[in-house]
PDB file of C-alpha atoms and ligand atoms in Angstrom:
ATOM      1  CA  MET A   1     102.547 119.219  88.793  1.00 42.00           C
ATOM      2  CA  ALA A   2     100.071 118.875  85.711  1.00 43.00           C
ATOM      3  CA  ASP A   3      98.973 115.429  86.936  1.00 47.00           C
ATOM      4  CA  SER A   4      98.012 116.838  90.904  1.00 43.00           C
ATOM      5  CA  LEU A   5      95.801 119.974  89.275  1.00 42.00           C
ATOM      6  CA  ARG A   6      94.183 117.545  87.608  1.00 46.00           C
ATOM      7  CA  GLY A   7      93.592 115.339  89.933  1.00 46.00           C
ATOM      8  CA  LEU A   8      92.397 118.159  92.014  1.00 44.00           C
ATOM      9  CA  ALA A   9      90.513 119.556  89.176  1.00 49.00           C
ATOM     10  CA  GLY A  10      88.622 116.430  88.581  1.00 51.00           C
ATOM     11  CA  ASP A  11      87.701 115.660  92.852  1.00 47.00           C
ATOM     12  CA  PHE A  12      85.856 118.660  92.304  1.00 48.00           C
ATOM     13  CA  LYS A  13      83.476 117.603  89.672  1.00 51.00           C
ATOM     14  CA  ARG A  14      82.951 114.573  91.551  1.00 50.00           C
ATOM     15  CA  PHE A  15      82.509 116.399  94.593  1.00 43.00           C
ATOM     16  CA  LEU A  16      79.775 118.108  92.790  1.00 46.00           C
ATOM     17  CA  ALA A  17      78.680 115.737  91.072  1.00 45.00           C
ATOM     18  CA  ALA A  18      77.801 113.997  93.601  1.00 43.00           C
ATOM     19  CA  GLN A  19      73.922 113.911  95.144  1.00 36.00           C
ATOM     20  CA  GLU A  20      74.170 111.821  98.467  1.00 36.00           C
ATOM     21  CA  GLU A  21      76.135 113.202 101.089  1.00 36.00           C
ATOM     22  CA  ASP A  22      77.778 109.835 101.451  1.00 33.00           C
ATOM     23  CA  GLU A  23      78.850 110.227  97.725  1.00 35.00           C
ATOM     24  CA  LEU A  24      80.235 113.452  99.025  1.00 30.00           C
ATOM     25  CA  LEU A  25      82.125 112.630 101.271  1.00 28.00           C
ATOM     26  CA  ASP A  26      83.990 109.662  99.160  1.00 29.00           C
ATOM     27  CA  ILE A  27      85.333 111.626  96.271  1.00 27.00           C
ATOM     28  CA  SER A  28      87.963 111.128  95.409  1.00 29.00           C
ATOM     29  CA  ARG A  29      89.072 107.635  95.980  1.00 29.00           C
ATOM     30  CA  PRO A  30      88.527 104.649  93.103  1.00 31.00           C
ATOM     31  CA  ARG A  31      85.674 102.936  93.266  1.00 30.00           C
ATOM     32  CA  GLU A  32      87.210  99.908  94.473  1.00 31.00           C
ATOM     33  CA  GLU A  33      88.918 101.298  96.872  1.00 32.00           C
ATOM     34  CA  GLN A  34      85.820 103.756  98.797  1.00 31.00           C
ATOM     35  CA  SER A  35      84.060 100.160  99.632  1.00 29.00           C
ATOM     36  CA  VAL A  36      87.157  99.828 102.160  1.00 27.00           C
ATOM     37  CA  LEU A  37      87.001 102.989 103.936  1.00 28.00           C
ATOM     38  CA  SER A  38      85.697 103.460 107.172  1.00 30.00           C
ATOM     39  CA  PRO A  39      82.241 105.704 108.243  1.00 28.00           C
ATOM     40  CA  ASP A  40      84.444 107.380 110.189  1.00 32.00           C
ATOM     41  CA  GLN A  41      86.977 109.089 107.007  1.00 31.00           C
ATOM     42  CA  VAL A  42      86.587 111.223 104.603  1.00 31.00           C
ATOM     43  CA  ILE A  43      88.557 111.798 101.436  1.00 27.00           C
ATOM     44  CA  THR A  44      90.062 115.210 100.996  1.00 32.00           C
ATOM     45  CA  THR A  45      91.190 117.310  98.233  1.00 34.00           C
ATOM     46  CA  ALA A  46      94.620 115.547  97.803  1.00 33.00           C
ATOM     47  CA  GLY A  47      93.274 111.439  98.446  1.00 30.00           C
ATOM     48  CA  VAL A  48      94.143 111.327 101.369  1.00 27.00           C
ATOM     49  CA  SER A  49      91.845 110.080 104.108  1.00 30.00           C
ATOM     50  CA  VAL A  50      91.413 111.755 107.324  1.00 30.00           C
ATOM     51  CA  ALA A  51      89.134 111.645 110.495  1.00 33.00           C
ATOM     52  CA  LYS A  52      85.626 112.442 109.851  1.00 35.00           C
ATOM     53  CA  THR A  53      84.457 114.668 112.180  1.00 36.00           C
ATOM     54  CA  THR A  54      80.617 115.980 112.785  1.00 34.00           C
ATOM     55  CA  PRO A  55      79.935 118.979 114.900  1.00 35.00           C
ATOM     56  CA  LYS A  56      77.637 118.495 117.452  1.00 35.00           C
ATOM     57  CA  MET A  57      74.402 120.599 116.350  1.00 34.00           C
ATOM     58  CA  ALA A  58      71.319 121.386 118.333  1.00 33.00           C
ATOM     59  CA  GLU A  59      68.455 121.915 116.238  1.00 36.00           C
ATOM     60  CA  ASN A  60      67.290 125.181 115.590  1.00 35.00           C
ATOM     61  CA  SER A  61      70.362 126.651 118.031  1.00 33.00           C
ATOM     62  CA  THR A  62      71.353 129.685 116.854  1.00 32.00           C
ATOM     63  CA  LEU A  63      74.584 130.528 118.950  1.00 28.00           C
ATOM     64  CA  THR A  64      74.261 128.295 122.083  1.00 28.00           C
ATOM     65  CA  VAL A  65      75.530 125.103 120.468  1.00 27.00           C
ATOM     66  CA  GLU A  66      79.125 123.992 121.182  1.00 32.00           C
ATOM     67  CA  PHE A  67      81.439 123.073 117.823  1.00 29.00           C
ATOM     68  CA  PRO A  68      84.083 120.895 118.652  1.00 29.00           C
ATOM     69  CA  ARG A  69      87.022 121.630 117.380  1.00 32.00           C
ATOM     70  CA  ALA A  70      87.622 119.215 114.158  1.00 31.00           C
ATOM     71  CA  ASN A  71      89.698 116.423 114.308  1.00 32.00           C
ATOM     72  CA  VAL A  72      91.650 117.348 111.595  1.00 32.00           C
ATOM     73  CA  ALA A  73      92.880 120.509 113.510  1.00 34.00           C
ATOM     74  CA  SER A  74      94.742 117.852 115.494  1.00 34.00           C
ATOM     75  CA  SER A  75      96.903 116.769 112.585  1.00 36.00           C
ATOM     76  CA  THR A  76      99.756 117.595 111.284  1.00 40.00           C
ATOM     77  CA  PRO A  77      98.762 120.464 108.785  1.00 43.00           C
ATOM     78  CA  ALA A  78      99.192 119.905 105.216  1.00 47.00           C
ATOM     79  CA  ALA A  79     101.681 120.416 103.340  1.00 51.00           C
ATOM     80  CA  GLU A  80     101.945 122.717 100.762  1.00 55.00           C
ATOM     81  CA  GLU A  81     100.771 121.732  96.967  1.00 56.00           C
ATOM     82  CA  PRO A  82     100.436 123.301  94.112  1.00 61.00           C
ATOM     83  CA  ALA A  83      96.982 125.975  94.080  1.00 69.00           C
ATOM     84  CA  MET A  84      94.617 125.291  90.683  1.00 88.00           C
ATOM     85  CA  ASN A  85      95.458 127.464  88.329  1.00 94.00           C
ATOM     86  CA  LYS A  86      93.047 130.456  87.596  1.00 96.00           C
ATOM     87  CA  THR A  87      91.161 128.621  85.119  1.00 96.00           C
ATOM     88  CA  ASP A  88      90.398 125.294  86.795  1.00 97.00           C
ATOM     89  CA  LYS A  89      89.688 127.967  90.142  1.00 97.00           C
ATOM     90  CA  THR A  90      86.880 129.694  87.684  1.00 98.00           C
ATOM     91  CA  HIS A  91      85.585 126.631  86.778  1.00 98.00           C
ATOM     92  CA  ALA A  92      85.118 124.779  90.060  1.00 98.00           C
ATOM     93  CA  LEU A  93      84.011 127.971  91.459  1.00 98.00           C
ATOM     94  CA  GLU A  94      81.101 128.393  88.871  1.00 98.00           C
ATOM     95  CA  GLU A  95      79.661 125.225  88.960  1.00 98.00           C
ATOM     96  CA  LEU A  96      79.838 124.959  92.864  1.00 98.00           C
ATOM     97  CA  ALA A  97      77.814 128.213  92.288  1.00 98.00           C
ATOM     98  CA  GLN A  98      75.644 126.223  90.580  1.00 98.00           C
ATOM     99  CA  VAL A  99      74.441 123.873  92.476  1.00 98.00           C
ATOM    100  CA  ILE A 100      74.404 125.964  95.609  1.00 98.00           C
ATOM    101  CA  LYS A 101      71.280 127.613  93.108  1.00 98.00           C
ATOM    102  CA  THR A 102      69.118 124.046  93.339  1.00 97.00           C
ATOM    103  CA  CYS A 103      70.085 123.243  96.713  1.00 98.00           C
ATOM    104  CA  THR A 104      67.289 122.322  99.185  1.00 97.00           C
ATOM    105  CA  ARG A 105      69.624 120.482 101.346  1.00 97.00           C
ATOM    106  CA  CYS A 106      67.615 122.818 104.424  1.00 98.00           C
ATOM    107  CA  PRO A 107      64.572 124.575 104.682  1.00 97.00           C
ATOM    108  CA  LEU A 108      66.264 127.453 103.621  1.00 97.00           C
ATOM    109  CA  GLY A 109      66.434 126.856 100.404  1.00 97.00           C
ATOM    110  CA  ALA A 110      62.663 126.381 100.443  1.00 96.00           C
ATOM    111  CA  THR A 111      61.996 130.034 100.995  1.00 95.00           C
ATOM    112  CA  ARG A 112      64.746 132.503  99.619  1.00 95.00           C
ATOM    113  CA  LEU A 113      64.286 134.245  96.541  1.00 95.00           C
ATOM    114  CA  ASN A 114      68.213 133.763  95.517  1.00 97.00           C
ATOM    115  CA  ALA A 115      70.713 131.903  96.932  1.00 98.00           C
ATOM    116  CA  VAL A 116      74.376 133.741  97.251  1.00 98.00           C
ATOM    117  CA  PRO A 117      76.936 131.574  96.599  1.00 98.00           C
ATOM    118  CA  GLY A 118      79.410 134.565  96.782  1.00 98.00           C
ATOM    119  CA  GLU A 119      81.612 135.702  94.714  1.00 98.00           C
ATOM    120  CA  GLY A 120      85.706 137.847  93.841  1.00 98.00           C
ATOM    121  CA  ASN A 121      88.553 137.569  92.985  1.00 98.00           C
ATOM    122  CA  VAL A 122      89.609 133.822  92.539  1.00 98.00           C
ATOM    123  CA  ASN A 123      93.157 134.356  93.314  1.00 97.00           C
ATOM    124  CA  ALA A 124      92.174 136.895  96.100  1.00 98.00           C
ATOM    125  CA  ASP A 125      94.947 137.084  99.600  1.00 98.00           C
ATOM    126  CA  VAL A 126      91.969 137.546 101.829  1.00 98.00           C
ATOM    127  CA  MET A 127      88.874 136.256 101.871  1.00 98.00           C
ATOM    128  CA  PHE A 128      85.567 138.123 103.728  1.00 98.00           C
ATOM    129  CA  VAL A 129      83.084 135.651 105.266  1.00 98.00           C
ATOM    130  CA  GLY A 130      79.751 136.877 106.679  1.00 98.00           C
ATOM    131  CA  GLU A 131      76.695 134.564 108.646  1.00 98.00           C
ATOM    132  CA  GLY A 132      73.969 135.324 105.559  1.00 98.00           C
ATOM    133  CA  PRO A 133      72.624 137.008 102.899  1.00 98.00           C
ATOM    134  CA  GLY A 134      69.918 139.472 104.491  1.00 96.00           C
ATOM    135  CA  PHE A 135      67.128 141.029 102.603  1.00 96.00           C
ATOM    136  CA  ASP A 136      68.586 142.627  99.160  1.00 96.00           C
ATOM    137  CA  GLU A 137      71.527 139.889  98.826  1.00 97.00           C
ATOM    138  CA  ASP A 138      68.632 137.475  98.707  1.00 96.00           C
ATOM    139  CA  ARG A 139      67.129 140.025  95.931  1.00 96.00           C
ATOM    140  CA  GLN A 140      70.123 140.515  93.590  1.00 97.00           C
ATOM    141  CA  GLY A 141      71.955 137.116  94.782  1.00 98.00           C
ATOM    142  CA  ARG A 142      75.083 139.078  95.289  1.00 98.00           C
ATOM    143  CA  PRO A 143      76.729 139.166  98.647  1.00 98.00           C
ATOM    144  CA  PHE A 144      77.162 141.712 101.097  1.00 98.00           C
ATOM    145  CA  VAL A 145      75.098 144.466  98.871  1.00 97.00           C
ATOM    146  CA  GLY A 146      72.825 146.725 101.399  1.00 95.00           C
ATOM    147  CA  ARG A 147      73.910 149.103 104.231  1.00 96.00           C
ATOM    148  CA  ALA A 148      76.104 146.239 105.841  1.00 97.00           C
ATOM    149  CA  GLY A 149      77.592 145.597 102.982  1.00 98.00           C
ATOM    150  CA  GLN A 150      78.450 149.421 101.553  1.00 98.00           C
ATOM    151  CA  LEU A 151      80.700 149.553 105.242  1.00 98.00           C
ATOM    152  CA  LEU A 152      82.444 145.943 104.557  1.00 98.00           C
ATOM    153  CA  ASP A 153      83.309 147.937 100.687  1.00 98.00           C
ATOM    154  CA  LYS A 154      84.743 150.953 102.759  1.00 98.00           C
ATOM    155  CA  MET A 155      86.799 148.852 105.120  1.00 98.00           C
ATOM    156  CA  ILE A 156      88.158 146.978 102.224  1.00 98.00           C
ATOM    157  CA  LEU A 157      89.076 150.016 100.667  1.00 98.00           C
ATOM    158  CA  ALA A 158      90.357 151.498 103.902  1.00 97.00           C
ATOM    159  CA  MET A 159      92.983 148.656 103.664  1.00 98.00           C
ATOM    160  CA  GLY A 160      94.509 149.741 100.335  1.00 97.00           C
ATOM    161  CA  LEU A 161      92.124 146.714  98.156  1.00 98.00           C
ATOM    162  CA  ALA A 162      89.242 147.186  96.278  1.00 97.00           C
ATOM    163  CA  ARG A 163      86.419 144.314  96.433  1.00 97.00           C
ATOM    164  CA  GLU A 164      87.393 142.854  93.035  1.00 97.00           C
ATOM    165  CA  LYS A 165      90.310 141.785  94.290  1.00 98.00           C
ATOM    166  CA  VAL A 166      89.338 140.072  97.442  1.00 98.00           C
ATOM    167  CA  PHE A 167      86.534 137.132  97.720  1.00 98.00           C
ATOM    168  CA  ILE A 168      83.245 137.707  99.410  1.00 98.00           C
ATOM    169  CA  ALA A 169      81.086 134.766 100.836  1.00 98.00           C
ATOM    170  CA  ASN A 170      78.397 133.647 103.954  1.00 98.00           C
ATOM    171  CA  ILE A 171      78.438 130.735 105.655  1.00 98.00           C
ATOM    172  CA  ALA A 172      74.723 130.209 104.789  1.00 98.00           C
ATOM    173  CA  LYS A 173      74.070 130.760 101.034  1.00 98.00           C
ATOM    174  CA  CYS A 174      70.466 131.281 101.298  1.00 98.00           C
ATOM    175  CA  HIS A 175      68.399 134.155 103.299  1.00 97.00           C
ATOM    176  CA  PRO A 176      67.419 133.063 106.802  1.00 98.00           C
ATOM    177  CA  MET A 177      64.722 135.004 107.631  1.00 97.00           C
ATOM    178  CA  THR A 178      62.167 135.456 111.056  1.00 96.00           C
ATOM    179  CA  ASP A 179      58.911 135.292 108.770  1.00 94.00           C
ATOM    180  CA  PRO A 180      59.519 132.890 106.310  1.00 93.00           C
ATOM    181  CA  LEU A 181      55.895 133.569 104.919  1.00 91.00           C
ATOM    182  CA  HIS A 182      56.498 137.308 104.424  1.00 89.00           C
ATOM    183  CA  PRO A 183      60.033 137.561 102.572  1.00 85.00           C
ATOM    184  CA  GLU A 184      58.973 140.686 101.237  1.00 86.00           C
ATOM    185  CA  LYS A 185      58.985 142.628 104.948  1.00 88.00           C
ATOM    186  CA  HIS A 186      62.453 144.581 105.645  1.00 90.00           C
ATOM    187  CA  GLY A 187      63.647 144.003 108.822  1.00 90.00           C
ATOM    188  CA  ASN A 188      63.183 140.092 108.605  1.00 94.00           C
ATOM    189  CA  ASP A 189      67.022 138.725 108.585  1.00 95.00           C
ATOM    190  CA  ARG A 190      67.976 136.431 111.415  1.00 97.00           C
ATOM    191  CA  ALA A 191      71.213 134.465 111.605  1.00 97.00           C
ATOM    192  CA  PRO A 192      71.327 130.673 110.671  1.00 98.00           C
ATOM    193  CA  ASN A 193      70.734 128.218 113.147  1.00 97.00           C
ATOM    194  CA  ALA A 194      72.807 125.303 113.461  1.00 96.00           C
ATOM    195  CA  GLN A 195      70.856 122.952 111.328  1.00 97.00           C
ATOM    196  CA  GLU A 196      71.419 125.351 108.758  1.00 98.00           C
ATOM    197  CA  ILE A 197      75.065 126.252 109.253  1.00 98.00           C
ATOM    198  CA  ALA A 198      75.823 122.275 109.360  1.00 97.00           C
ATOM    199  CA  CYS A 199      74.177 121.462 106.324  1.00 97.00           C
ATOM    200  CA  CYS A 200      75.164 124.684 103.991  1.00 98.00           C
ATOM    201  CA  ARG A 201      78.850 124.690 105.715  1.00 96.00           C
ATOM    202  CA  LYS A 202      80.961 122.244 103.139  1.00 97.00           C
ATOM    203  CA  TYR A 203      80.600 124.892 100.495  1.00 98.00           C
ATOM    204  CA  ILE A 204      82.079 127.215 102.325  1.00 98.00           C
ATOM    205  CA  GLU A 205      84.534 124.692 103.071  1.00 98.00           C
ATOM    206  CA  GLN A 206      84.721 123.550  99.097  1.00 98.00           C
ATOM    207  CA  GLN A 207      85.162 127.756  98.553  1.00 98.00           C
ATOM    208  CA  ILE A 208      88.042 128.412 100.811  1.00 98.00           C
ATOM    209  CA  ALA A 209      89.604 125.396  99.593  1.00 98.00           C
ATOM    210  CA  ILE A 210      89.469 126.238  95.955  1.00 98.00           C
ATOM    211  CA  VAL A 211      89.916 129.852  96.257  1.00 98.00           C
ATOM    212  CA  CYS A 212      92.968 128.939  99.288  1.00 97.00           C
ATOM    213  CA  PRO A 213      93.520 132.999 100.200  1.00 98.00           C
ATOM    214  CA  LYS A 214      96.334 133.579 102.841  1.00 98.00           C
ATOM    215  CA  TYR A 215      93.561 135.120 104.968  1.00 98.00           C
ATOM    216  CA  VAL A 216      90.174 134.421 105.822  1.00 98.00           C
ATOM    217  CA  VAL A 217      88.569 137.350 107.792  1.00 98.00           C
ATOM    218  CA  ALA A 218      85.197 136.100 109.108  1.00 98.00           C
ATOM    219  CA  LEU A 219      82.508 138.408 110.281  1.00 98.00           C
ATOM    220  CA  GLY A 220      80.477 138.178 113.578  1.00 98.00           C
ATOM    221  CA  SER A 221      80.382 135.792 116.127  1.00 97.00           C
ATOM    222  CA  VAL A 222      78.510 133.070 113.969  1.00 98.00           C
ATOM    223  CA  ALA A 223      81.204 132.667 111.698  1.00 98.00           C
ATOM    224  CA  ALA A 224      83.527 132.803 113.800  1.00 98.00           C
ATOM    225  CA  LYS A 225      82.133 129.995 116.026  1.00 97.00           C
ATOM    226  CA  ALA A 226      81.324 127.853 113.037  1.00 97.00           C
ATOM    227  CA  LEU A 227      85.011 128.602 110.955  1.00 97.00           C
ATOM    228  CA  ILE A 228      87.422 128.713 113.687  1.00 96.00           C
ATOM    229  CA  SER A 229      85.017 125.882 115.219  1.00 94.00           C
ATOM    230  CA  ASP A 230      85.389 126.992 119.074  1.00 95.00           C
ATOM    231  CA  ALA A 231      82.422 128.201 120.824  1.00 95.00           C
ATOM    232  CA  SER A 232      84.045 131.275 123.043  1.00 96.00           C
ATOM    233  CA  SER A 233      82.423 134.601 122.162  1.00 97.00           C
ATOM    234  CA  LEU A 234      83.676 136.831 119.545  1.00 97.00           C
ATOM    235  CA  GLY A 235      85.254 138.838 122.515  1.00 96.00           C
ATOM    236  CA  ALA A 236      87.552 135.582 123.270  1.00 97.00           C
ATOM    237  CA  LEU A 237      88.524 134.717 119.178  1.00 98.00           C
ATOM    238  CA  ARG A 238      89.086 138.392 118.252  1.00 97.00           C
ATOM    239  CA  GLY A 239      92.721 139.671 118.194  1.00 94.00           C
ATOM    240  CA  LYS A 240      94.558 136.710 117.026  1.00 97.00           C
ATOM    241  CA  PHE A 241      95.208 134.352 114.130  1.00 98.00           C
ATOM    242  CA  HIS A 242      94.047 131.137 114.320  1.00 98.00           C
ATOM    243  CA  ASN A 243      94.832 128.072 111.818  1.00 97.00           C
ATOM    244  CA  LEU A 244      92.178 127.557 109.177  1.00 97.00           C
ATOM    245  CA  HIS A 245      91.467 123.360 109.467  1.00 95.00           C
ATOM    246  CA  LEU A 246      88.107 122.316 107.774  1.00 95.00           C
ATOM    247  CA  ASP A 247      85.565 119.776 108.506  1.00 93.00           C
ATOM    248  CA  SER A 248      85.040 118.439 104.939  1.00 93.00           C
ATOM    249  CA  VAL A 249      88.173 119.097 103.105  1.00 94.00           C
ATOM    250  CA  GLU A 250      91.880 119.552 103.649  1.00 92.00           C
ATOM    251  CA  LEU A 251      92.982 123.238 102.465  1.00 96.00           C
ATOM    252  CA  PRO A 252      95.765 122.897 100.064  1.00 93.00           C
ATOM    253  CA  LYS A 253      98.097 125.338 102.086  1.00 95.00           C
ATOM    254  CA  PRO A 254      97.970 127.142 105.800  1.00 97.00           C
ATOM    255  CA  VAL A 255      95.222 129.340 105.921  1.00 98.00           C
ATOM    256  CA  GLN A 256      94.980 131.843 108.915  1.00 98.00           C
ATOM    257  CA  ILE A 257      91.857 133.093 110.465  1.00 98.00           C
ATOM    258  CA  LEU A 258      91.420 136.286 111.875  1.00 98.00           C
ATOM    259  CA  ALA A 259      87.353 137.210 113.389  1.00 98.00           C
ATOM    260  CA  THR A 260      86.164 140.784 113.708  1.00 98.00           C
ATOM    261  CA  TYR A 261      82.769 141.982 113.846  1.00 98.00           C
ATOM    262  CA  HIS A 262      80.273 141.877 111.267  1.00 98.00           C
ATOM    263  CA  PRO A 263      79.642 145.693 109.566  1.00 98.00           C
ATOM    264  CA  ALA A 264      75.517 144.837 110.880  1.00 97.00           C
ATOM    265  CA  ALA A 265      76.731 145.196 114.347  1.00 98.00           C
ATOM    266  CA  LEU A 266      79.696 148.368 113.219  1.00 98.00           C
ATOM    267  CA  LEU A 267      76.553 150.249 112.272  1.00 98.00           C
ATOM    268  CA  ARG A 268      74.766 149.499 115.303  1.00 97.00           C
ATOM    269  CA  ASN A 269      77.310 149.900 117.546  1.00 98.00           C
ATOM    270  CA  PRO A 270      79.848 152.379 115.873  1.00 98.00           C
ATOM    271  CA  ASN A 271      82.563 152.590 118.727  1.00 98.00           C
ATOM    272  CA  TRP A 272      82.768 149.348 117.773  1.00 98.00           C
ATOM    273  CA  LYS A 273      84.933 150.430 114.634  1.00 98.00           C
ATOM    274  CA  LYS A 274      88.418 151.436 116.505  1.00 97.00           C
ATOM    275  CA  ASP A 275      88.439 147.807 117.607  1.00 97.00           C
ATOM    276  CA  ALA A 276      87.287 146.868 113.873  1.00 98.00           C
ATOM    277  CA  TRP A 277      89.945 148.766 112.470  1.00 97.00           C
ATOM    278  CA  LYS A 278      92.420 146.693 114.733  1.00 97.00           C
ATOM    279  CA  ASP A 279      91.909 143.603 113.605  1.00 98.00           C
ATOM    280  CA  LEU A 280      92.084 144.532 109.311  1.00 98.00           C
ATOM    281  CA  GLN A 281      95.203 146.419 110.192  1.00 98.00           C
ATOM    282  CA  MET A 282      97.092 142.873 111.526  1.00 98.00           C
ATOM    283  CA  VAL A 283      95.998 141.281 108.187  1.00 98.00           C
ATOM    284  CA  MET A 284      97.545 144.775 106.517  1.00 98.00           C
ATOM    285  CA  ASP A 285     100.736 144.220 108.171  1.00 97.00           C
ATOM    286  CA  GLN A 286     101.097 140.352 107.260  1.00 97.00           C
ATOM    287  CA  LEU A 287      99.723 141.459 103.817  1.00 97.00           C
ATOM    288  CA  GLY A 288     102.792 144.372 103.533  1.00 96.00           C
ATOM    289  CA  LEU A 289      98.885 146.647 102.720  1.00 96.00           C
ATOM    290  CA  LYS A 290      99.584 150.312 103.505  1.00 91.00           C
ATOM    291  CA  GLY A 291      96.420 151.051 103.251  1.00 87.00           C
ATOM    292  CA  ALA A 292      93.936 153.880 101.071  1.00 80.00           C
ATOM    293  CA  ARG A 293      95.367 156.802 100.307  1.00 64.00           C
ATOM    294  CA  LYS A 294      94.355 159.841 101.381  1.00 57.00           C
TER     295      LYS A 294
HETATM  296  S1  SF4 B 301      71.433 127.886 102.945  1.00 85.27           S
HETATM  297 FE1  SF4 B 301      73.149 125.995 102.043  1.00 85.27          FE
HETATM  298  S2  SF4 B 301      72.144 124.026 102.450  1.00 85.27           S
HETATM  299 FE2  SF4 B 301      70.653 125.647 102.764  1.00 85.27          FE
HETATM  300  S3  SF4 B 301      69.078 125.731 100.920  1.00 85.27           S
HETATM  301 FE3  SF4 B 301      70.661 127.183 101.138  1.00 85.27          FE
HETATM  302  S4  SF4 B 301      72.231 126.523  99.213  1.00 85.27           S
HETATM  303 FE4  SF4 B 301      71.598 124.591 100.023  1.00 85.27          FE
END
C-alpha cells in the first residue's frame, strides 16, 4: 500500500512538473515505455493506459458544443484503490493550485485578477463544482464568495454540512468576462466557452481525482454537461446520479455525480429552490445526513 501511495504521489508530482500537453498525457511511465505509447493513449493515476478522448469543442461556443461521452466511461469502472492520505492530498492540491495560479493556457489567463483554484476539505465526501469565477471570486481568489456563494453556503448548511467539510471549485479557474477590457465593471460575468473549458478541464479532473469525494454536485448546466459529458439539458440531467468518468485521469474509486441548479440561477428564479433542495436531499439520503437542526 505504501508503494502504491508513493506511486500516486509521484504521478501527481510529474503531472505538476510537466509543461507540455504531450508530457501531461504521459506522466507515469518510465521514459523507455513512453516511447512505445500510441498517441491515442493516456496514462492513468494507476499507471494503466486507457483510450485518450478529445472532446469536440467548437471555438467560442458555450452551450451548443457537443460533449461526447468519454471512452473511459464505457470501460470497466476502476477497481477500488487505496486513497491518498491527507498529507499527500494536501500537498498535491497545493502544488496544483500553484500551477493554476500561473497558468496562461487560455486567454482568460491574461485578463484575470486572480486565478481561483478552489478550496475545502481534502477528504470531503461532497465536492461542489460550478462553471467559473465571477467578479468577487476574481478579486478574492476564492470560489463562491459573492451572493451566489452565500446562497451555496446556506444550501450546504441546510444539508447538515459546513463549507469547511466540503470541497468547492469551478470548471474554469479564471474569470470569464463579457468585456475583458473593463474588469472593474459589475455584471461582466459570462460562462466559460467550450475552448476555455477544454483548456482548463484537466485541472478540475485532477482535483476530483485527488479529493476523490463520494459525490460531485455539478452546479448549473455548464458544469453538468462538461463533467457528465452529455449535452442534454440540465432538466434531463437532474434528478439522478451519474457515474463520473474523467477524460485525463482514472479515478481511484467510483464517484457519483448529481446535477442541480447553479445558486446564481436560484437567485434569479427562487421558485427553482424546491427542486434544487430535492436534488440535494438525494445526496443527503445517500450519506445519511439529517439536514440542519432547526
Ligand atoms: S481558465 Fe484555466 S486554462 Fe485558462 S488560464 Fe485560467 S487556469 Fe489556465
